[in-house]
PDB file of C-alpha atoms in Angstrom:
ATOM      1  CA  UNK M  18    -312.487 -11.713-106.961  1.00  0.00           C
ATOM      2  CA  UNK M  19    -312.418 -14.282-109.470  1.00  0.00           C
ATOM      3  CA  UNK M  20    -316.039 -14.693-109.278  1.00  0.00           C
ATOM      4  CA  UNK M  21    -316.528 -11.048-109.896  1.00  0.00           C
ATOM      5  CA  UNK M  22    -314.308 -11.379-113.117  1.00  0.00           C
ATOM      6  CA  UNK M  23    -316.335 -14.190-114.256  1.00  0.00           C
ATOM      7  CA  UNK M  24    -319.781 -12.827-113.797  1.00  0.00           C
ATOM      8  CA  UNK M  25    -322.069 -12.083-116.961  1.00  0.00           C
ATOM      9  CA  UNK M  26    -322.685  -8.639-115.762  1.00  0.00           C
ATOM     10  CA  UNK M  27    -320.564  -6.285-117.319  1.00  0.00           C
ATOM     11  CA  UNK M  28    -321.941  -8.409-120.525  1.00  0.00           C
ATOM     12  CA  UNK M  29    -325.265  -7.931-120.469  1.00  0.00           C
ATOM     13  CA  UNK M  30    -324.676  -4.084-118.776  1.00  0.00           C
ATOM     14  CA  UNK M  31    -322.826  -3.486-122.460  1.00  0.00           C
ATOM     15  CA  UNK M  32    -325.505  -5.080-124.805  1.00  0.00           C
ATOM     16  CA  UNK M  33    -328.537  -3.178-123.253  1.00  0.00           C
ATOM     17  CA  UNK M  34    -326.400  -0.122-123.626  1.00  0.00           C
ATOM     18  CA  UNK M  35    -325.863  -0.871-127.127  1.00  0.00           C
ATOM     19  CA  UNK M  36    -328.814  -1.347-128.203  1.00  0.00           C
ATOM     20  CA  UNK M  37    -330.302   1.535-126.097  1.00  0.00           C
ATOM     21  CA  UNK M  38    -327.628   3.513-127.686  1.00  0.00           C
ATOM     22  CA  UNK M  39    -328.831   2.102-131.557  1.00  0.00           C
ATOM     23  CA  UNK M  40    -332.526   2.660-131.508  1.00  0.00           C
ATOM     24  CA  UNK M  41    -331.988   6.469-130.178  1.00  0.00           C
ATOM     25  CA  UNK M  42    -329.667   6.610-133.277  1.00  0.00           C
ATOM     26  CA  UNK M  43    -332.707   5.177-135.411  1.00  0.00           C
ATOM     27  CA  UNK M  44    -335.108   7.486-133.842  1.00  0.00           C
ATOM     28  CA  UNK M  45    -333.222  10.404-133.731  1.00  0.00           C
ATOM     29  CA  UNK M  46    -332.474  10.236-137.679  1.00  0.00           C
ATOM     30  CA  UNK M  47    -335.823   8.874-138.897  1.00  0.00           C
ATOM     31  CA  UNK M  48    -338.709  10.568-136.071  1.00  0.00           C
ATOM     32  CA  UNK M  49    -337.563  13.649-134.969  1.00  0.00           C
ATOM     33  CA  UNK M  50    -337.218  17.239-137.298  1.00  0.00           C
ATOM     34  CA  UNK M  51    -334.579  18.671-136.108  1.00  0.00           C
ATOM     35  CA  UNK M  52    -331.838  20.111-137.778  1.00  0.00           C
ATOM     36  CA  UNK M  53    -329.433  18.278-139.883  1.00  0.00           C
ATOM     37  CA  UNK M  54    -326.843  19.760-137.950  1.00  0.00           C
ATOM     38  CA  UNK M  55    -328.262  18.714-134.926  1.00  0.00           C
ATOM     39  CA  UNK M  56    -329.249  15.031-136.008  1.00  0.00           C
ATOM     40  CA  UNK M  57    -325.155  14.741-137.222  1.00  0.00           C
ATOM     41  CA  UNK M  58    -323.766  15.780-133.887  1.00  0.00           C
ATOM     42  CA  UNK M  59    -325.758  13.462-131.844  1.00  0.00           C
ATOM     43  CA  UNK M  60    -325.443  10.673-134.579  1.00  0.00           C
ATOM     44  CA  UNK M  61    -321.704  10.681-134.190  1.00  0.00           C
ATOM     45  CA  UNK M  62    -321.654  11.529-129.979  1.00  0.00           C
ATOM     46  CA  UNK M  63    -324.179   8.228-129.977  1.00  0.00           C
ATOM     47  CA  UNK M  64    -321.486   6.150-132.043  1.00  0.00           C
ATOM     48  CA  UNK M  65    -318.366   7.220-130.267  1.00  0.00           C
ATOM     49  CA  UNK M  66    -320.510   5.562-127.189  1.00  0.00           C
ATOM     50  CA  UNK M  67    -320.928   2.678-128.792  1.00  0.00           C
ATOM     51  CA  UNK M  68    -317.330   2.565-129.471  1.00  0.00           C
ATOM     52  CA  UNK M  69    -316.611   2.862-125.422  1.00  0.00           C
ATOM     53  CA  UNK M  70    -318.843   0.545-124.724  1.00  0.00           C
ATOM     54  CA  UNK M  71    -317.758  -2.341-127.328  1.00  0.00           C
ATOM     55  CA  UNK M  72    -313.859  -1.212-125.744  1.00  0.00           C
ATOM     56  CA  UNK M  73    -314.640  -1.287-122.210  1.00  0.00           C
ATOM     57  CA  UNK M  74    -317.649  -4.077-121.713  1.00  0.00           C
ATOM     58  CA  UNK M  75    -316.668  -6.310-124.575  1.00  0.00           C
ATOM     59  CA  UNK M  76    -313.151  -6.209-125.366  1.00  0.00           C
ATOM     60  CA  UNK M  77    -311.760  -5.353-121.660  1.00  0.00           C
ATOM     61  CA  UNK M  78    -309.045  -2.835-123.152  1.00  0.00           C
ATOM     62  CA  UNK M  79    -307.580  -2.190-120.377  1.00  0.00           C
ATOM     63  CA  UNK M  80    -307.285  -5.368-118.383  1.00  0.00           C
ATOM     64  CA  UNK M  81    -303.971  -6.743-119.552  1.00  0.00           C
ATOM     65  CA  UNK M  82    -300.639  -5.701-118.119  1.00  0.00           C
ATOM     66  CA  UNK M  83    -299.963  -3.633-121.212  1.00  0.00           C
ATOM     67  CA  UNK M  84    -303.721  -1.877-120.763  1.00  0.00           C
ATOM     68  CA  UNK M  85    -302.507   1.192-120.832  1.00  0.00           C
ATOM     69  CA  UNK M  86    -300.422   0.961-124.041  1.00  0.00           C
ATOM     70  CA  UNK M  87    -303.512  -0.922-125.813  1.00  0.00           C
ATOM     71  CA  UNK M  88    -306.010   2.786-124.836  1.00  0.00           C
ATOM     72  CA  UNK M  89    -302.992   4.677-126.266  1.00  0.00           C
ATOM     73  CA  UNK M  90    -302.532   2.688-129.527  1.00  0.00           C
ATOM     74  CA  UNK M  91    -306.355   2.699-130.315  1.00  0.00           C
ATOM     75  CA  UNK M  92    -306.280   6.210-128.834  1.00  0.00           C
ATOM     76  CA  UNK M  93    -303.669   7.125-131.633  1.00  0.00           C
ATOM     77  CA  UNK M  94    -305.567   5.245-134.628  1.00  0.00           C
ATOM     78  CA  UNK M  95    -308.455   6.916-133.511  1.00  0.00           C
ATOM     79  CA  UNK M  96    -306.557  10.332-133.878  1.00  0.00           C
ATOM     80  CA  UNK M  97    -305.478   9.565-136.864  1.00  0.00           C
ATOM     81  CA  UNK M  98    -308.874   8.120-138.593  1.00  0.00           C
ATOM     82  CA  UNK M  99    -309.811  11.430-137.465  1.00  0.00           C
ATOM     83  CA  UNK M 100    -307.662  13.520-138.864  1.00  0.00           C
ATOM     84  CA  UNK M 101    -307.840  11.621-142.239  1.00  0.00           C
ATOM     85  CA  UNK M 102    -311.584  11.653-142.194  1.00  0.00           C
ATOM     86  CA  UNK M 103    -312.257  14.981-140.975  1.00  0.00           C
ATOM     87  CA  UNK M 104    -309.127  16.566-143.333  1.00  0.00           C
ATOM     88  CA  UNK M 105    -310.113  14.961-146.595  1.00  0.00           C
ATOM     89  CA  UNK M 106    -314.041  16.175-146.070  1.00  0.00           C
ATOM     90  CA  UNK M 107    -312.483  19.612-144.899  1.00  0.00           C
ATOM     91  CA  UNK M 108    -310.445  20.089-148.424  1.00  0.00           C
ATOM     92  CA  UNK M 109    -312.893  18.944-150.667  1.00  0.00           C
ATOM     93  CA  UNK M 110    -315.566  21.054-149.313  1.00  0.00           C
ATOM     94  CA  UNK M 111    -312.936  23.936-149.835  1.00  0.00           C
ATOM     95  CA  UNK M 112    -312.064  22.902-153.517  1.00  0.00           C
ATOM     96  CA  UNK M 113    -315.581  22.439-154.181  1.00  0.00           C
ATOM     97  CA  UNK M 114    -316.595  25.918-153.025  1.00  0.00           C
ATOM     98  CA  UNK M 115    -313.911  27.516-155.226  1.00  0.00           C
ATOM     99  CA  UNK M 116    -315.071  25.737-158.555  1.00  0.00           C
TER     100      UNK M 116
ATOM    101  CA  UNK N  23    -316.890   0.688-110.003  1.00  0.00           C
ATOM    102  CA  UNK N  24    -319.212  -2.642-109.922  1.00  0.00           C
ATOM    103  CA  UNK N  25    -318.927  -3.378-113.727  1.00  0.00           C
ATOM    104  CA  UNK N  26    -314.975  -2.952-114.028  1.00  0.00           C
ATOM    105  CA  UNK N  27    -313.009  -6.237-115.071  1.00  0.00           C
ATOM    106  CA  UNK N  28    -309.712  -4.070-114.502  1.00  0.00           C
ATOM    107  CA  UNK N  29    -308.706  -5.218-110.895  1.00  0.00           C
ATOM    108  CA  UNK N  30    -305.405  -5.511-110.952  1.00  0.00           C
ATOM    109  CA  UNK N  31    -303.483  -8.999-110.694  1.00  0.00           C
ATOM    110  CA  UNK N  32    -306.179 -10.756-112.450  1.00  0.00           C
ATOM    111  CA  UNK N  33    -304.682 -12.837-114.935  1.00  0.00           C
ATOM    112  CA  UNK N  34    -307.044 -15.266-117.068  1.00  0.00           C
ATOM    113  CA  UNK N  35    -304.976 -18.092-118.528  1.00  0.00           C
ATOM    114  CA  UNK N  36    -304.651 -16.123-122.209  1.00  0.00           C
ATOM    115  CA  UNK N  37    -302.084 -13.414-120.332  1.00  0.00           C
ATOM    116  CA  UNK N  38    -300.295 -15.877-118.100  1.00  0.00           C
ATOM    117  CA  UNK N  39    -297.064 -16.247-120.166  1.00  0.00           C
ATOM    118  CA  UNK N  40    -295.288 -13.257-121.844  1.00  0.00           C
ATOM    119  CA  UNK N  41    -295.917 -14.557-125.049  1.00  0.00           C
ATOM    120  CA  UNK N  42    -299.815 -14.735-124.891  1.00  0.00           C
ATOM    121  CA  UNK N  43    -299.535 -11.126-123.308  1.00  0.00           C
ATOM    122  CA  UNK N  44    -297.536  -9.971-126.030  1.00  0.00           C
ATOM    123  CA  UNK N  45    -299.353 -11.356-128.653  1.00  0.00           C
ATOM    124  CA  UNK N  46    -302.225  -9.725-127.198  1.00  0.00           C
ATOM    125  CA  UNK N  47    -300.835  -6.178-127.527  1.00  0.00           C
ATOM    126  CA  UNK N  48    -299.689  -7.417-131.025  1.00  0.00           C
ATOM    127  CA  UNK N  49    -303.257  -7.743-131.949  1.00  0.00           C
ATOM    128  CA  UNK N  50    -304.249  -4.371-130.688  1.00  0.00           C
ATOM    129  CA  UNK N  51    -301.500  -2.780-132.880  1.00  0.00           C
ATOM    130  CA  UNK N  52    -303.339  -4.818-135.597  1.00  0.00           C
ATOM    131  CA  UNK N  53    -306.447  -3.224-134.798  1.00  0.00           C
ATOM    132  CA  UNK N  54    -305.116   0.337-134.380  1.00  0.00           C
ATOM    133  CA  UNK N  55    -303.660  -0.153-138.260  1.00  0.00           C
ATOM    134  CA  UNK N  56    -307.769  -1.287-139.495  1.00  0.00           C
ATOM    135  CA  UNK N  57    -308.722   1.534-137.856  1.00  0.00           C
ATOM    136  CA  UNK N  58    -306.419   3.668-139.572  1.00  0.00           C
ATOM    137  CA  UNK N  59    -307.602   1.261-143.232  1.00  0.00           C
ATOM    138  CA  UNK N  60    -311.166   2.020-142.463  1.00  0.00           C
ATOM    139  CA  UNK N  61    -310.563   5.330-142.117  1.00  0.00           C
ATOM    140  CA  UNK N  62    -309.163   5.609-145.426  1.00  0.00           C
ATOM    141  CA  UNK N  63    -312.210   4.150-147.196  1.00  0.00           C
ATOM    142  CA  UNK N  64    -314.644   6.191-145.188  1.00  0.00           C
ATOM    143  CA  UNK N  65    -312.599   9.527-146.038  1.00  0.00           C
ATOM    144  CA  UNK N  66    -313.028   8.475-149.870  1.00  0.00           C
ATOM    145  CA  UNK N  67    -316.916   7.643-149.447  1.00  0.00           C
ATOM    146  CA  UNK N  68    -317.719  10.861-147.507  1.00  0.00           C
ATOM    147  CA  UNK N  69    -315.568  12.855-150.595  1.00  0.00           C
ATOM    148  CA  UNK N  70    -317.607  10.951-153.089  1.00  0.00           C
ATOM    149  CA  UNK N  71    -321.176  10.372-151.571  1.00  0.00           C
ATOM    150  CA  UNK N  72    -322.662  13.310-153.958  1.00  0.00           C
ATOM    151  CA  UNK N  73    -320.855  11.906-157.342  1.00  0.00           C
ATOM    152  CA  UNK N  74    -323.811  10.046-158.294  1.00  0.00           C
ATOM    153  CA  UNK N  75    -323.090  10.767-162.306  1.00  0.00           C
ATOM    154  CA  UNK N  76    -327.300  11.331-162.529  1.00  0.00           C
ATOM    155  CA  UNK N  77    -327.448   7.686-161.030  1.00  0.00           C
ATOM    156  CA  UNK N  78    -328.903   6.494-157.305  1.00  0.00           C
ATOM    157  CA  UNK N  79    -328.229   8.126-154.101  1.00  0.00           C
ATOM    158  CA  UNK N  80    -328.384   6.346-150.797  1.00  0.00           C
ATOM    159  CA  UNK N  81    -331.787   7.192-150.174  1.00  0.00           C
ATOM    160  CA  UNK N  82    -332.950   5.741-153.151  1.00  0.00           C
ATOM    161  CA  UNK N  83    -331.035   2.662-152.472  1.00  0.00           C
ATOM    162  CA  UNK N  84    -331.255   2.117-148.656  1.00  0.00           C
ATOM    163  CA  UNK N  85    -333.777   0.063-147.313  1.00  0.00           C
ATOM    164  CA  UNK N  86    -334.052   0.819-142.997  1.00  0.00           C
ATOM    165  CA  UNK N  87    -335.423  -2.456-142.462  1.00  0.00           C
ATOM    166  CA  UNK N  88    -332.612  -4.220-144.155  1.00  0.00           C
ATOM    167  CA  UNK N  89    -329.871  -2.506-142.706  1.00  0.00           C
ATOM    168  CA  UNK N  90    -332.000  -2.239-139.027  1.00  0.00           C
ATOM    169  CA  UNK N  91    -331.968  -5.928-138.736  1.00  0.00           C
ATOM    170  CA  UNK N  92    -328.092  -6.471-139.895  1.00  0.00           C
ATOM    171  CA  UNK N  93    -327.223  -4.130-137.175  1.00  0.00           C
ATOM    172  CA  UNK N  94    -329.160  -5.723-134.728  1.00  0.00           C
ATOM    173  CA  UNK N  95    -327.693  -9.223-135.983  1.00  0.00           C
ATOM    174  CA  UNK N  96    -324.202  -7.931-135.492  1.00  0.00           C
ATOM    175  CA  UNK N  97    -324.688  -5.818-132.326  1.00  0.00           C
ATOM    176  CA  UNK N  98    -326.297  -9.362-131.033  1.00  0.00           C
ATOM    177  CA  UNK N  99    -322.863 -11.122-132.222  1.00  0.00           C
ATOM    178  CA  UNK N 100    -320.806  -9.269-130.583  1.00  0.00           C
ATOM    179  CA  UNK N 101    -322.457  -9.346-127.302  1.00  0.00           C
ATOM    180  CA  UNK N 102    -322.871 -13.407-127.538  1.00  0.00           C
ATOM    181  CA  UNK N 103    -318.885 -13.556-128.799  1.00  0.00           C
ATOM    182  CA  UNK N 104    -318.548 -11.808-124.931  1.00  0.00           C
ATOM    183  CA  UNK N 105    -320.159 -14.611-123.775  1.00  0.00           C
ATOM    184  CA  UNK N 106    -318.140 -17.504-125.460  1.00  0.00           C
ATOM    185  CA  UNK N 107    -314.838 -15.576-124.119  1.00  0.00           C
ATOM    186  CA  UNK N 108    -316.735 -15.201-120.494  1.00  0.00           C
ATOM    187  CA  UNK N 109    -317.650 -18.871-120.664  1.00  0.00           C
ATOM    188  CA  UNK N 110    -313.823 -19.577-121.520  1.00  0.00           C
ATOM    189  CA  UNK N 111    -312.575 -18.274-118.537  1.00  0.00           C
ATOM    190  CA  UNK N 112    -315.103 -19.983-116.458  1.00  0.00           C
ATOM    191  CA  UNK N 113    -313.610 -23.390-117.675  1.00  0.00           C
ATOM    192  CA  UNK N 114    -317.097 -24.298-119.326  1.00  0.00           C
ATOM    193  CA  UNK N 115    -316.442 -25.932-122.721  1.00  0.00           C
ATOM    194  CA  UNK N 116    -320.162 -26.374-123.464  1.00  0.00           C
ATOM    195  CA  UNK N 117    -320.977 -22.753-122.758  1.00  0.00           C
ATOM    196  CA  UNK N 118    -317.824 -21.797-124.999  1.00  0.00           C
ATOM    197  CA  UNK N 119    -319.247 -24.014-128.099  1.00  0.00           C
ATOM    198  CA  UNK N 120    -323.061 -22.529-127.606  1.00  0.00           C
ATOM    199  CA  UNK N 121    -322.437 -18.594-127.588  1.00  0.00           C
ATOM    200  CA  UNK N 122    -319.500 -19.613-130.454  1.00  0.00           C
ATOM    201  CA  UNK N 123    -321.504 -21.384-132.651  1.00  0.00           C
ATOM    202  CA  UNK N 124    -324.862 -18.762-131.685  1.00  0.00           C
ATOM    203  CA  UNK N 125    -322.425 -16.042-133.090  1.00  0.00           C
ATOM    204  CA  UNK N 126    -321.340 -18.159-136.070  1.00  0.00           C
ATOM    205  CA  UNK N 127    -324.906 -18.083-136.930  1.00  0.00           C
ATOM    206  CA  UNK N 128    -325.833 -14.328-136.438  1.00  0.00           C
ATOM    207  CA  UNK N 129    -322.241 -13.290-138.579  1.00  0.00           C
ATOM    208  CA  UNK N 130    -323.701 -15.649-141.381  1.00  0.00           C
ATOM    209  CA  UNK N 131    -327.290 -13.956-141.360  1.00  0.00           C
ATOM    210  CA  UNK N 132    -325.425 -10.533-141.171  1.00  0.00           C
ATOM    211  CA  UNK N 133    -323.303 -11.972-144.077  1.00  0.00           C
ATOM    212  CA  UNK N 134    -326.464 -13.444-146.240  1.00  0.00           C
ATOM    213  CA  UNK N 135    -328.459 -10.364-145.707  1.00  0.00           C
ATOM    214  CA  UNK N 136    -325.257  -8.353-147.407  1.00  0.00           C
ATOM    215  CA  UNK N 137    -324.542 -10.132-149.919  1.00  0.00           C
ATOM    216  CA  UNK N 138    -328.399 -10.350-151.054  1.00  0.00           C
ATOM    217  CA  UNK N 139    -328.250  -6.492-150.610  1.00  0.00           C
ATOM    218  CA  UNK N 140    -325.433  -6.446-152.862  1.00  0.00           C
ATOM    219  CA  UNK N 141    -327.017  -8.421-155.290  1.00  0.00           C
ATOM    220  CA  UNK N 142    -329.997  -6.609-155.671  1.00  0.00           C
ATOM    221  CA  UNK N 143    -328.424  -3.436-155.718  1.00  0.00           C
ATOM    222  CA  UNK N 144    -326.523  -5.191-158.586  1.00  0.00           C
ATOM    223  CA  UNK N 145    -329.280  -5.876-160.421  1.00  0.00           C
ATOM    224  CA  UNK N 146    -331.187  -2.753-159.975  1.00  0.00           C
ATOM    225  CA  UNK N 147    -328.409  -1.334-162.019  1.00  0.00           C
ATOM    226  CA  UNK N 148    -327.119   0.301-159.300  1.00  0.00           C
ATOM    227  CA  UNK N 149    -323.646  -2.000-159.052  1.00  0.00           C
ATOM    228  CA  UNK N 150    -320.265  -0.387-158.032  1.00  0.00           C
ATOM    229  CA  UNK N 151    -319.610   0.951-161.595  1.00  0.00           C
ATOM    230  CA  UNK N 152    -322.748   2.537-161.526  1.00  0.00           C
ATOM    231  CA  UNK N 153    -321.040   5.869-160.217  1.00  0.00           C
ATOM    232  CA  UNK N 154    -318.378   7.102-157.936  1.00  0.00           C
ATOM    233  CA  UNK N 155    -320.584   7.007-155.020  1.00  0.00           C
ATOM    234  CA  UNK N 156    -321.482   3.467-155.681  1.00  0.00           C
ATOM    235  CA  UNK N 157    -317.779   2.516-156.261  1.00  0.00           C
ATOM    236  CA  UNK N 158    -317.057   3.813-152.876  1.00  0.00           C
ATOM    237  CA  UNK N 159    -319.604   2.559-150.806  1.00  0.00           C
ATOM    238  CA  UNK N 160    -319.152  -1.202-152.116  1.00  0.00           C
ATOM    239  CA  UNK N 161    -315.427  -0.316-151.075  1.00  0.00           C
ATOM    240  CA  UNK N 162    -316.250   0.465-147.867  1.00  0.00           C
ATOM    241  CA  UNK N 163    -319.016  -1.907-147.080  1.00  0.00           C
ATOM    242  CA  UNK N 164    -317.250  -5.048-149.063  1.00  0.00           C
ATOM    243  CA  UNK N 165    -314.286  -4.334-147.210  1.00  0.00           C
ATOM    244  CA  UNK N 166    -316.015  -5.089-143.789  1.00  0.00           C
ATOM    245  CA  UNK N 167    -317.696  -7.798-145.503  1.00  0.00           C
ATOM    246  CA  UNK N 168    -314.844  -9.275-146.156  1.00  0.00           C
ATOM    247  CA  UNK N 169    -313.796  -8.939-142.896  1.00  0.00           C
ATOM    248  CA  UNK N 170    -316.542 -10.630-141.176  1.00  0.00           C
ATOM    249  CA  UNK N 171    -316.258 -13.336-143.746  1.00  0.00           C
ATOM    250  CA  UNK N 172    -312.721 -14.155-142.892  1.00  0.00           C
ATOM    251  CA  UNK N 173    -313.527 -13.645-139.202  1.00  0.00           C
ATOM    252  CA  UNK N 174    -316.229 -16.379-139.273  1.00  0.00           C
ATOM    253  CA  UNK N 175    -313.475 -18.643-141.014  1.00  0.00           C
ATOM    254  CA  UNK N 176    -311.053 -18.116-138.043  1.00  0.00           C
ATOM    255  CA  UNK N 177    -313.258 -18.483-135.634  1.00  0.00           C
ATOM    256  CA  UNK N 178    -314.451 -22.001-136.858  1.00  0.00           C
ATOM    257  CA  UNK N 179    -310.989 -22.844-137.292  1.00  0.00           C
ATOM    258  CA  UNK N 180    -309.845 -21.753-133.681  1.00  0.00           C
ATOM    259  CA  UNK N 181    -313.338 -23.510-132.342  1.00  0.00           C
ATOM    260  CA  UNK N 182    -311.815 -26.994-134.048  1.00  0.00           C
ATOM    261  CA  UNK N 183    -308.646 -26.438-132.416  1.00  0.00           C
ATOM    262  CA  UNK N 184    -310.176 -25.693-129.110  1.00  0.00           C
ATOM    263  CA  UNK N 185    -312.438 -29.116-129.461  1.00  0.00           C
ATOM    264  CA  UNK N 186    -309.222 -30.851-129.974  1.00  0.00           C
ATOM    265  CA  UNK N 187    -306.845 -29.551-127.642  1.00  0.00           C
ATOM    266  CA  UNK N 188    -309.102 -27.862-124.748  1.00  0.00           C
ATOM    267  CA  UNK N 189    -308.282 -25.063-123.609  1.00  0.00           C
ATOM    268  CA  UNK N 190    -304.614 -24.416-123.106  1.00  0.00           C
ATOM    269  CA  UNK N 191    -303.063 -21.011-122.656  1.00  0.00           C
ATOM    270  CA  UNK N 192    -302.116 -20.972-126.282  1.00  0.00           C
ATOM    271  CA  UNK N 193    -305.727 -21.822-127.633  1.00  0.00           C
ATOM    272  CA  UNK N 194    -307.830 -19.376-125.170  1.00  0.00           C
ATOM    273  CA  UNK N 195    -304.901 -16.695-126.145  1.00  0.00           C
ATOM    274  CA  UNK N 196    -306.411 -17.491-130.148  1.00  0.00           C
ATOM    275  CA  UNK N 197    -310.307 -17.224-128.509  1.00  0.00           C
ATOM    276  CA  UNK N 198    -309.515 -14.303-127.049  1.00  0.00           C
ATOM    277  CA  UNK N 199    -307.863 -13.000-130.428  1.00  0.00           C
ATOM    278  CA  UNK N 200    -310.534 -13.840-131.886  1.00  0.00           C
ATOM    279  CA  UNK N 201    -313.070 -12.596-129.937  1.00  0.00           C
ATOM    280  CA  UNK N 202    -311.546  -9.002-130.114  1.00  0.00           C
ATOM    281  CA  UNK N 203    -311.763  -9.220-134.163  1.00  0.00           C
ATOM    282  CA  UNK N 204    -315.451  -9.893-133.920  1.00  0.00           C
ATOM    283  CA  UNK N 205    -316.394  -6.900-131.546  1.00  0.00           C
ATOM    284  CA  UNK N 206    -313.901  -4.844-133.930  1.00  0.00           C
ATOM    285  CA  UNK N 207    -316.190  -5.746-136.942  1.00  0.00           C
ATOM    286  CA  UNK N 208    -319.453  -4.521-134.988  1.00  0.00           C
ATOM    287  CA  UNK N 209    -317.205  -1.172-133.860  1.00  0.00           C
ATOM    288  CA  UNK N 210    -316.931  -0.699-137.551  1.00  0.00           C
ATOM    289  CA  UNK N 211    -320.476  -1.689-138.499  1.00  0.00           C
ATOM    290  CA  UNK N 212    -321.284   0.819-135.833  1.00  0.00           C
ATOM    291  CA  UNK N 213    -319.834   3.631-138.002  1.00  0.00           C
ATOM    292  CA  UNK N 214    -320.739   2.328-141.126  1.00  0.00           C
ATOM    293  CA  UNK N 215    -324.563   2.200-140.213  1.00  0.00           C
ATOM    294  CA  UNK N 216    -324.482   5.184-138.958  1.00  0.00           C
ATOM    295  CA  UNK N 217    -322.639   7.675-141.302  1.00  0.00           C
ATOM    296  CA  UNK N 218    -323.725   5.719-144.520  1.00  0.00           C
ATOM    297  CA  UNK N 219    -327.169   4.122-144.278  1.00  0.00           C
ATOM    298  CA  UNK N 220    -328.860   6.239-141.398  1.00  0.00           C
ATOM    299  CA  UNK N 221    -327.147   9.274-142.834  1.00  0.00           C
ATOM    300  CA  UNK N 222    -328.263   8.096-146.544  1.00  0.00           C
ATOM    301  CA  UNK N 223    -331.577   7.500-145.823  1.00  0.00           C
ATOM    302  CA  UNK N 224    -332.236  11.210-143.671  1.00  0.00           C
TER     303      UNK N 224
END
């Protein structure tokens, strides 16, 4: 067991992700035509992978004793960041339209 | 299941005492609240990122290749940063100082590349009073600058403390600390690369 836990694996397993995960972001926005709409959704569905992968190969989130409090703190930030992100583009599109 | 590091009642020598456990979570609390800052700056960029008062947009001002090879830099850091914290728990001191100092390196070619980006911008009139949009996105972007600069001082100064003290439970707890700010900058950088420069540039 302990050699399992000390074994490069899960390492290199997160990097070729990663970048797997980056140059389909490149291509995807700079060599393919497809909708703007389109290009956003995947662009942000590639990133939130990238997130998973940096917390689960990299940072081991849930591999302390308090694991599970850790995936709900950084679930909550997340929910928040969201809510602040998505809410401030959501009014200002609004007010804009009404000018 | 073969890539978990989960199994339970595994306990590398950062966790063993309460403290260093505690501190831990500590640290993710930390993180949770930059998440949260981050947010706030990207929020204000997105709401701004048309105000260019007749000035540059991003895809005037974004060069792929530049911002390309500072993602791969970082993306590279973090994964190597894995490796120093891997090479911690395996009790190898030389592998520790390698992949440490290897990230050191790729942080301060992330860090050279931005500020020379900065600069230029700077000089192609284009600086953060420029207009809104510019204000915001040197915000945003100097704020994670900033970050990794003061990351790449605490890591040096935890690597000196490791070199003269080993590694105790109390100095691989700081590694370990440490190693979660780094791959929290390249989470960041993730977004950032995405939403401003890729998005910019389309």
């Amino acid at each position: 067991m302990e050699q399992h836990h000390h074994s490069a694996k899960p390492h290199i397993i997160g990097y070729i992700y990663s970048l797997v995960l980056t140059v389909l972001a490149f291509v995807v926005m700079l060599y393919t035509s497809l909708p703007m709409s389109w290009k956003i959704t995947i662009l942000l569905v590639l990133a939130v992978m990238q997130l998973l992968v940096q917390l689960i190969y990299f940072m081991h989130i849930t591999e302390s004793e308090d694991g599970v409090y850790q995936v709900i703190n950084v679930a909550y930030g997340i929910f928040v960041a969201v809510t602040v992100v998505a809410g401030s583009i959501w009014i200002m599109i609004y007010n804009t339209m009404l000018v | 299941m073969e890539t978990t590091t989960t199994t339970k009642g595994y306990q590398p020598m950062e966790y063993k005492s309460e403290e260093g456990r505690l501190k831990i979570f500590g640290f993710w609390i930390f993180l949770g609240a930059e998440i949260v800052l981050f947010s706030t700056l990207f929020a204000t960029y997105f709401v701004l990122v048309n105000q260019t008062a007749g000035g540059p947009s991003g895809k005037d001002l974004f060069e792929i290749h530049i911002f390309a090879t500072e993602t791969f830099l970082l993306l590279t850091s973090s994964f190597t940063c894995g490796l120093a914290i891997l090479y911690m728990r395996r009790n190898s001191m030389k592998g520790y100082l390698i992949w440490t100092i290897i990230t050191l390196l790729l942080g301060l070619g992330f860090l050279i590349m931005e500020i020379e980006e900065f600069a230029m911008l700077v000089e192609m009139n284009a600086g953060p009073t420029r207009s809104a949009f510019l204000s915001a996105f040197f915000t945003l972007v100097g704020t994670h600058g900033l970050h990794v600069t003061l990351g790449i001082f605490w890591v040096i100064g935890v690597m000196i403390q490791v070199i003269k003290r080993g590694f105790t439970p109390v100095t691989s707890r700081k590694i370990f600390m440490t190693g979660l700010y780094w791959h929290f900058l390249d989470v960041v950088w993730i977004f950032l690369f995405s939403t401003i420069y890729l998005l910019g540039v389309v």
